mmCIF file of C-alpha atoms in Angstrom:
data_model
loop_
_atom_site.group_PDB
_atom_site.id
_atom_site.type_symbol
_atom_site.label_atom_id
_atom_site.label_comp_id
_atom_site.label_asym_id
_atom_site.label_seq_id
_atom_site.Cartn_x
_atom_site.Cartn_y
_atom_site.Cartn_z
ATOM 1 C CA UNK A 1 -31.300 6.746 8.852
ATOM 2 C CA UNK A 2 -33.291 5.805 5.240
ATOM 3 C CA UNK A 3 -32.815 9.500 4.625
ATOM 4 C CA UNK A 4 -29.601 9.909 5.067
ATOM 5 C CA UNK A 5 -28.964 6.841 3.326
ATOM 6 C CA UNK A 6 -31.123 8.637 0.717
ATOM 7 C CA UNK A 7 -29.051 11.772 0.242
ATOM 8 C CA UNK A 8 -26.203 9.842 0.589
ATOM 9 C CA UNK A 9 -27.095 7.892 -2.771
ATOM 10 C CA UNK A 10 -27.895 11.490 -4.284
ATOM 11 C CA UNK A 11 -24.755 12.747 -3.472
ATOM 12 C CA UNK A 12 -22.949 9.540 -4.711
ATOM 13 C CA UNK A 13 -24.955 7.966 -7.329
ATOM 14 C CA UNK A 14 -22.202 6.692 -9.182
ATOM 15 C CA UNK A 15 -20.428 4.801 -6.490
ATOM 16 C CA UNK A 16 -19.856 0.838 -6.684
ATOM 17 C CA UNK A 17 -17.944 -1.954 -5.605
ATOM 18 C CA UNK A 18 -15.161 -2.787 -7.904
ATOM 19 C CA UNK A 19 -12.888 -6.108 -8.241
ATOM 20 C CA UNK A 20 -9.523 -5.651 -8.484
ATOM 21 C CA UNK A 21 -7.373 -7.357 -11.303
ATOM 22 C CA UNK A 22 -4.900 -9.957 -10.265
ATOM 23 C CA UNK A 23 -1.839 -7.576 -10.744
ATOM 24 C CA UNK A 24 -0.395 -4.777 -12.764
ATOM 25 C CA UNK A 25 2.602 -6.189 -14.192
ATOM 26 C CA UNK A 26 4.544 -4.809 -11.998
ATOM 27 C CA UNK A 27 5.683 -8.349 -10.067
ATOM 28 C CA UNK A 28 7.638 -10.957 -11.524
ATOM 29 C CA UNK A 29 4.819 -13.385 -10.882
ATOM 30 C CA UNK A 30 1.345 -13.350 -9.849
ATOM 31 C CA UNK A 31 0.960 -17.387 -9.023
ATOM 32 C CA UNK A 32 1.018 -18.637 -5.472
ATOM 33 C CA UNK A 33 -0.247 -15.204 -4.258
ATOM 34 C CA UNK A 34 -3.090 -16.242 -1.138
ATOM 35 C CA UNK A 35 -5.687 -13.838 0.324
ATOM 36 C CA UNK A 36 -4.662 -13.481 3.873
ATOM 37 C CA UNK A 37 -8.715 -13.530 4.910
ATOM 38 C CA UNK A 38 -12.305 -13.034 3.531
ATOM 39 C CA UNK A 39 -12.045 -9.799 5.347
ATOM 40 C CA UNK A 40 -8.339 -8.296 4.387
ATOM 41 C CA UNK A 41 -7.785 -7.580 0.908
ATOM 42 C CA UNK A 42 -3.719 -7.997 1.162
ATOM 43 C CA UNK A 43 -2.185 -11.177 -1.198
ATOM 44 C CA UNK A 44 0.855 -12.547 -0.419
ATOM 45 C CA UNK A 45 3.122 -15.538 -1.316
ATOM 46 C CA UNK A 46 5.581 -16.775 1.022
ATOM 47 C CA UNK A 47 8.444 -18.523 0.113
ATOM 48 C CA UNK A 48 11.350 -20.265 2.037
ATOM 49 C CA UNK A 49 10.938 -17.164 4.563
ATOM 50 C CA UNK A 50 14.142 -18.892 6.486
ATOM 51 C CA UNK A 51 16.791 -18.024 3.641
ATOM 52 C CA UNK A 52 16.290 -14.406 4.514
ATOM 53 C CA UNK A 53 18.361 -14.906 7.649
ATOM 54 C CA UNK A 54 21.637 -16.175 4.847
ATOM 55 C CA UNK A 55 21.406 -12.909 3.376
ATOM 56 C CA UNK A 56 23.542 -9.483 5.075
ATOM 57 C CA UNK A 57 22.403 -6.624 3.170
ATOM 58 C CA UNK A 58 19.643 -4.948 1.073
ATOM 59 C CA UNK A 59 19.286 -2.885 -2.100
ATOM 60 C CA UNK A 60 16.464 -0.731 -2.758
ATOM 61 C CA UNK A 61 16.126 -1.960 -6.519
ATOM 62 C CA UNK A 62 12.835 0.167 -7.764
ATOM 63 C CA UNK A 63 10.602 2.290 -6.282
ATOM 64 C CA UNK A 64 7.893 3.310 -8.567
ATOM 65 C CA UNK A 65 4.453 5.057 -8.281
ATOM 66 C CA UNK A 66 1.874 4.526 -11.974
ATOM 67 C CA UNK A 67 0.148 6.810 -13.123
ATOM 68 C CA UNK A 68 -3.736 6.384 -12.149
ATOM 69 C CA UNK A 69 -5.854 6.219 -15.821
ATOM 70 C CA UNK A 70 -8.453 8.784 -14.494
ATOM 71 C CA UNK A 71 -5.516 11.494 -13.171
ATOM 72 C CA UNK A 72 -7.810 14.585 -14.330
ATOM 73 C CA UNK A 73 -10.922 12.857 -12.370
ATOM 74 C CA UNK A 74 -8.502 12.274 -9.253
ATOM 75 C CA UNK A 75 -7.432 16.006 -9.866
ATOM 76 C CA UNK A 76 -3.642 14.503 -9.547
ATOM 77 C CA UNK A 77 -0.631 16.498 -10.783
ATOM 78 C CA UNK A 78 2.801 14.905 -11.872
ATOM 79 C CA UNK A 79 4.465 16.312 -9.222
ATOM 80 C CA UNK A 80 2.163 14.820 -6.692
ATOM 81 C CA UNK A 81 3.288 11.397 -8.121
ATOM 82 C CA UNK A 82 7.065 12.375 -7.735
ATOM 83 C CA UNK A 83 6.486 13.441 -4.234
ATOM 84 C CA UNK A 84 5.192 10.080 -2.965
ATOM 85 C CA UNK A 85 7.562 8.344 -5.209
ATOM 86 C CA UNK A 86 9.856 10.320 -3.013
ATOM 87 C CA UNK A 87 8.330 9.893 0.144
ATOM 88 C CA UNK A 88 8.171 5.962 -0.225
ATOM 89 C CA UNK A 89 11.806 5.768 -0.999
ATOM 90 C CA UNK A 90 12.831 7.809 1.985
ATOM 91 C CA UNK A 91 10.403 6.377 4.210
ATOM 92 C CA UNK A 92 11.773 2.762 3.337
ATOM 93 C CA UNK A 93 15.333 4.089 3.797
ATOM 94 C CA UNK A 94 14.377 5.447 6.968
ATOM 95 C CA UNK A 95 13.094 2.178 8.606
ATOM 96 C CA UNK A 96 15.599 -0.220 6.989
ATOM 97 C CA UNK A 97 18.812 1.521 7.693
ATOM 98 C CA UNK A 98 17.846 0.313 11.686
ATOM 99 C CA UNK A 99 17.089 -2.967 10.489
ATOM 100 C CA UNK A 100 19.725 -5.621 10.573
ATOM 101 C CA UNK A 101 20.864 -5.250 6.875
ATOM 102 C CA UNK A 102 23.337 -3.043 5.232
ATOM 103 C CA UNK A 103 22.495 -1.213 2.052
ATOM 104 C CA UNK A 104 23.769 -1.933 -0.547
ATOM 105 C CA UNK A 105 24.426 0.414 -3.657
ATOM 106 C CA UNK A 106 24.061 -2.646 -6.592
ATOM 107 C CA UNK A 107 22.948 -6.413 -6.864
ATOM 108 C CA UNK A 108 25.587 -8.844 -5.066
ATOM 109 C CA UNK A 109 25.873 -12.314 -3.000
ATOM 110 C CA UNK A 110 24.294 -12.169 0.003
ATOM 111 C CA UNK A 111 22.170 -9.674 -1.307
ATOM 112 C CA UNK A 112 18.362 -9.251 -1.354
ATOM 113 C CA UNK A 113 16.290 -6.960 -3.621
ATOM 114 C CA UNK A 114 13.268 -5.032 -3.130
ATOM 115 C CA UNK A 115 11.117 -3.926 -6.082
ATOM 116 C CA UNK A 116 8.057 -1.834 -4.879
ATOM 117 C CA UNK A 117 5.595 -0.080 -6.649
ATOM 118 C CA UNK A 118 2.143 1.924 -5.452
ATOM 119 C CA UNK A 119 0.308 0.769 -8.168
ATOM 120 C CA UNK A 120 -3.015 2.955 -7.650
ATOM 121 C CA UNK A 121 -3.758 5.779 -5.652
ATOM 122 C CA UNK A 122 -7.233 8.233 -4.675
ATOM 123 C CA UNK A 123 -6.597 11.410 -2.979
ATOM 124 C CA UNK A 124 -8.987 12.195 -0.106
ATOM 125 C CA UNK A 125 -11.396 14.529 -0.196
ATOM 126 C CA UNK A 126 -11.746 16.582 3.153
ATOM 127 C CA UNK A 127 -14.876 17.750 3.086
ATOM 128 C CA UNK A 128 -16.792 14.437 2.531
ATOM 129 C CA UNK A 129 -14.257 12.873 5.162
ATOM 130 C CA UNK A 130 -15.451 15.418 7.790
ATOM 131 C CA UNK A 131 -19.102 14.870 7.355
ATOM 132 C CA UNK A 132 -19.114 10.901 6.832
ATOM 133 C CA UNK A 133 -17.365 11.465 10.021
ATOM 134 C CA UNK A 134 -20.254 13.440 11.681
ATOM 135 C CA UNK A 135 -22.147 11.110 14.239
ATOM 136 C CA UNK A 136 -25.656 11.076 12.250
ATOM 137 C CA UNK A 137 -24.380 10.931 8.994
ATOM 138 C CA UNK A 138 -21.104 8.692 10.129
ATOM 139 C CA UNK A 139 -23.688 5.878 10.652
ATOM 140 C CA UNK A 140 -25.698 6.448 7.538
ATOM 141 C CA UNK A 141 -22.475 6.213 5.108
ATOM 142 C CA UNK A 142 -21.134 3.232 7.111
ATOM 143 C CA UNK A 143 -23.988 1.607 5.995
ATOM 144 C CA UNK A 144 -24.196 2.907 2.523
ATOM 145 C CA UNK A 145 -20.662 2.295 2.457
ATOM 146 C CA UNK A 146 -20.708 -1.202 3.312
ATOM 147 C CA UNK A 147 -23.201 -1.631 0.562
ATOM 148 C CA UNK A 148 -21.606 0.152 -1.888
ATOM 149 C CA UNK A 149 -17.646 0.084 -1.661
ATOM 150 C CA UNK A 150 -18.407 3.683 -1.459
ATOM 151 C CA UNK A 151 -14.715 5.489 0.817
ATOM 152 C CA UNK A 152 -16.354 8.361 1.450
ATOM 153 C CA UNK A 153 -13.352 10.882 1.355
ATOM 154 C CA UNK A 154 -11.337 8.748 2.854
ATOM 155 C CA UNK A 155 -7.869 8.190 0.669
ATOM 156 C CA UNK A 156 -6.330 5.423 -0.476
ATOM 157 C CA UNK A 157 -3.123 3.349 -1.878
ATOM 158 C CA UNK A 158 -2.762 0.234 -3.171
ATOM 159 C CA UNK A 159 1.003 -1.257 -3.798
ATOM 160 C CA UNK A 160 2.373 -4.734 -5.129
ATOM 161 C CA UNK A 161 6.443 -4.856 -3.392
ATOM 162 C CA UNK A 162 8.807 -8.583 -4.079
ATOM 163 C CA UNK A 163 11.899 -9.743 -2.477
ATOM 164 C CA UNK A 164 14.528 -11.425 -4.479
ATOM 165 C CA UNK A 165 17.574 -12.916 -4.589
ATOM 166 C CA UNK A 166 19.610 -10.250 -6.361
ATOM 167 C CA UNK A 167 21.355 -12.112 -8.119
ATOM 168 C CA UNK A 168 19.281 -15.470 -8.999
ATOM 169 C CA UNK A 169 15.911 -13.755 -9.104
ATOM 170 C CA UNK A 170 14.169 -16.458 -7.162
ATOM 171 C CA UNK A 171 11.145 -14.856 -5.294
ATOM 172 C CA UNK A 172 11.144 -15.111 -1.463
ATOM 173 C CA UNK A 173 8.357 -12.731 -0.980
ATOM 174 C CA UNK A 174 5.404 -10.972 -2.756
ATOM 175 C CA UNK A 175 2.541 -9.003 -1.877
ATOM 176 C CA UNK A 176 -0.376 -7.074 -3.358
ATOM 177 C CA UNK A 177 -1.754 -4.904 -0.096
ATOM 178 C CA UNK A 178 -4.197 -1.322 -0.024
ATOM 179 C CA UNK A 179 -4.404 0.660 2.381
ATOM 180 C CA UNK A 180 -7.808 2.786 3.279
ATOM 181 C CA UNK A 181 -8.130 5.497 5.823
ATOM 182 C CA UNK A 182 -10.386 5.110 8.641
ATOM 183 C CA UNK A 183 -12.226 7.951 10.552
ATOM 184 C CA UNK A 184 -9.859 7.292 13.440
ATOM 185 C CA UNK A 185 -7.134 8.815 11.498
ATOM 186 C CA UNK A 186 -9.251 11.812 11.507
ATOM 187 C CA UNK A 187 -6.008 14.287 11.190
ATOM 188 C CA UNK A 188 -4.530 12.612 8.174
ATOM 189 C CA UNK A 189 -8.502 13.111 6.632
ATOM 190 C CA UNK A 190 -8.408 16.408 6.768
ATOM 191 C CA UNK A 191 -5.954 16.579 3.968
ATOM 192 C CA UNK A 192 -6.125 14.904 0.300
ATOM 193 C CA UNK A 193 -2.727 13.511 0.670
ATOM 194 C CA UNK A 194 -2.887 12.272 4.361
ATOM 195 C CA UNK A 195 -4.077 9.011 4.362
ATOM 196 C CA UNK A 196 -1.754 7.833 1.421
ATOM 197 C CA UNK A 197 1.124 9.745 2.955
ATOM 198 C CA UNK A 198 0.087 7.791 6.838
ATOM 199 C CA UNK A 199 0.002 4.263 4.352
ATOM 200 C CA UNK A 200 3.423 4.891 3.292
ATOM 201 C CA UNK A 201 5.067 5.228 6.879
ATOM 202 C CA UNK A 202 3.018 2.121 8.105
ATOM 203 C CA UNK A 203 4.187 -0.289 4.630
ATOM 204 C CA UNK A 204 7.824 0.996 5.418
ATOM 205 C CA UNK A 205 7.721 0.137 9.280
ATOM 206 C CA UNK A 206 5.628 -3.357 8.390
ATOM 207 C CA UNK A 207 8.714 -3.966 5.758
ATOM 208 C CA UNK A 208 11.723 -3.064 8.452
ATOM 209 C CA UNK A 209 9.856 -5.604 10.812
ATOM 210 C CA UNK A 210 9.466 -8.393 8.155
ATOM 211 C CA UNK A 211 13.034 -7.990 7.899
ATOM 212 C CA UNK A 212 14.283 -8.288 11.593
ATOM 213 C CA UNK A 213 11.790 -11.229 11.484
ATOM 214 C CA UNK A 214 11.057 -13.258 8.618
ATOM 215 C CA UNK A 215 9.366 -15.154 10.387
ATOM 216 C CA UNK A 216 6.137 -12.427 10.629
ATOM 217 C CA UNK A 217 5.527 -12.718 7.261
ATOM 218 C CA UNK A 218 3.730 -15.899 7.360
ATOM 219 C CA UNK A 219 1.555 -14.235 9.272
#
C-alpha cells in the first residue's frame, strides 16, 4: 500500500486540494446560498419553493458553458465547449418538455426562467481512470485521493443554474453543484468526455423533477 501510495505521489506530484470561490458571476446573487452537508459540495438557496406551482410554463433563458483558464493544460478545443453547450440545452429540453410546463419562446406572466451555466469543466483521462480503477492500485489512490483532492482520471463539471420570475426577476431558486465521476461509472471513464457528458443527463433529469415537485428542492 505505502508504495503504491508512493508512485502514486510520483506520478502526481502536483496534485492538491483546492477551495472553490463563492461564484463566477454568473448568478444574480450569491447570498443565502447553504451547503447541503459537510460531505456534498452542492449550494443552494431556496426560496418560496410553493410559488412555482402559480407559474404554467418555462423558458430556457441562457445556457452557457466558460471557458476553463488552463484550456491548453485541459487539452480542450472550442468546439468541445459548443458541443456540451449543445448537449446541456438539448438534454434540458428533453426532460422538461415531459414536465408539467409549456415552453415558452420569450419572458411572460406566469412564466419562469432558467439561466444555467457549467461554469468549469476537466476532461477525463482514460488511462489513469482504468488503473486507479485496478483493485491494488484502486485502494492506494482512494487513499491518496482522499488526502489529496487528487480525481484520478475521473472527469468533472461544475455548474451554477437560477430560477426566476421572468418578468420580476425575484429568485426562487439557485444552486452551485459539481459533479465527479466515480469508478462505478466505469463506461463513461473510459472516455474524456463521459463523465461530464453522464453529469449533464443527471442535472437535466434532477431539474425536470424539481419541477413536477418543488417541493424536492428543499431537500
Amino acid at each position: 500500500l505505502y508504495l503504491c501510495l508512493a508512485l502514486v505521489a510520483l506520478i502526481h506530484p502536483s496534485c492538491q486540494s483546492t477551495k472553490s470561490s463563492a461564484g463566477t458571476g454568473f448568478l444574480s446573487s450569491y447570498s443565502g446560498l447553504q451547503r447541503h452537508s459537510k460531505l456534498s459540495k452542492k449550494r443552494s438557496y431556496v426560496g418560496d419553493i410553493n410559488k412555482i406551482r402559480n407559474y404554467n410554463a418555462i423558458y430556457l433563458e441562457e445556457v452557457a458553458v466558460f471557458q476553463p483558464k488552463d484550456m491548453a493544460k485541459k487539452k480542450i478545443k472550442p468546439e468541445d465547449l459548443i458541443r456540451l453547450q449543445q448537449n446541456l440545452r438539448s438534454s434540458l429540453y428533453k426532460e422538461l418538455v415531459d414536465s408539467r410546463f409549456h415552453s415558452a419562446s420569450s419572458i411572460g406572466p406566469q412564466t419562469l426562467s432558467i439561466r444555467i451555466a457549467i461554469v468549469d469543466i476537466t476532461p477525463g483521462d482514460p488511462l489513469m481512470f482504468a488503473a486507479s480503477s485496478a483493485p491494488y492500485a484502486g485502494t492506494a489512490t482512494a487513499v491518496a485521493g482522499a488526502v489529496t483532492g487528487a480525481k484520478f482520471g475521473r472527469g468533472s463539471a461544475k455548474i451554477e443554474v437560477e430560477l426566476l420570475d421572468s418578468v420580476t426577476r425575484k429568485r426562487i431558486y439557485s444552486a452551485i453543484d459539481e459533479n465527479v465521476g466515480t469508478k462505478l461509472e466505469f463506461i463513461q471513464g473510459m472516455t474524456r468526455w463521459g463523465h461530464i457528458e453522464l453529469a449533464v443527463k443527471q442535472w437535466a433529469k434532477r431539474f425536470k423533477k424539481y419541477m413536477d415537485d418543488p417541493s424536492s428542492l428543499s431537500n
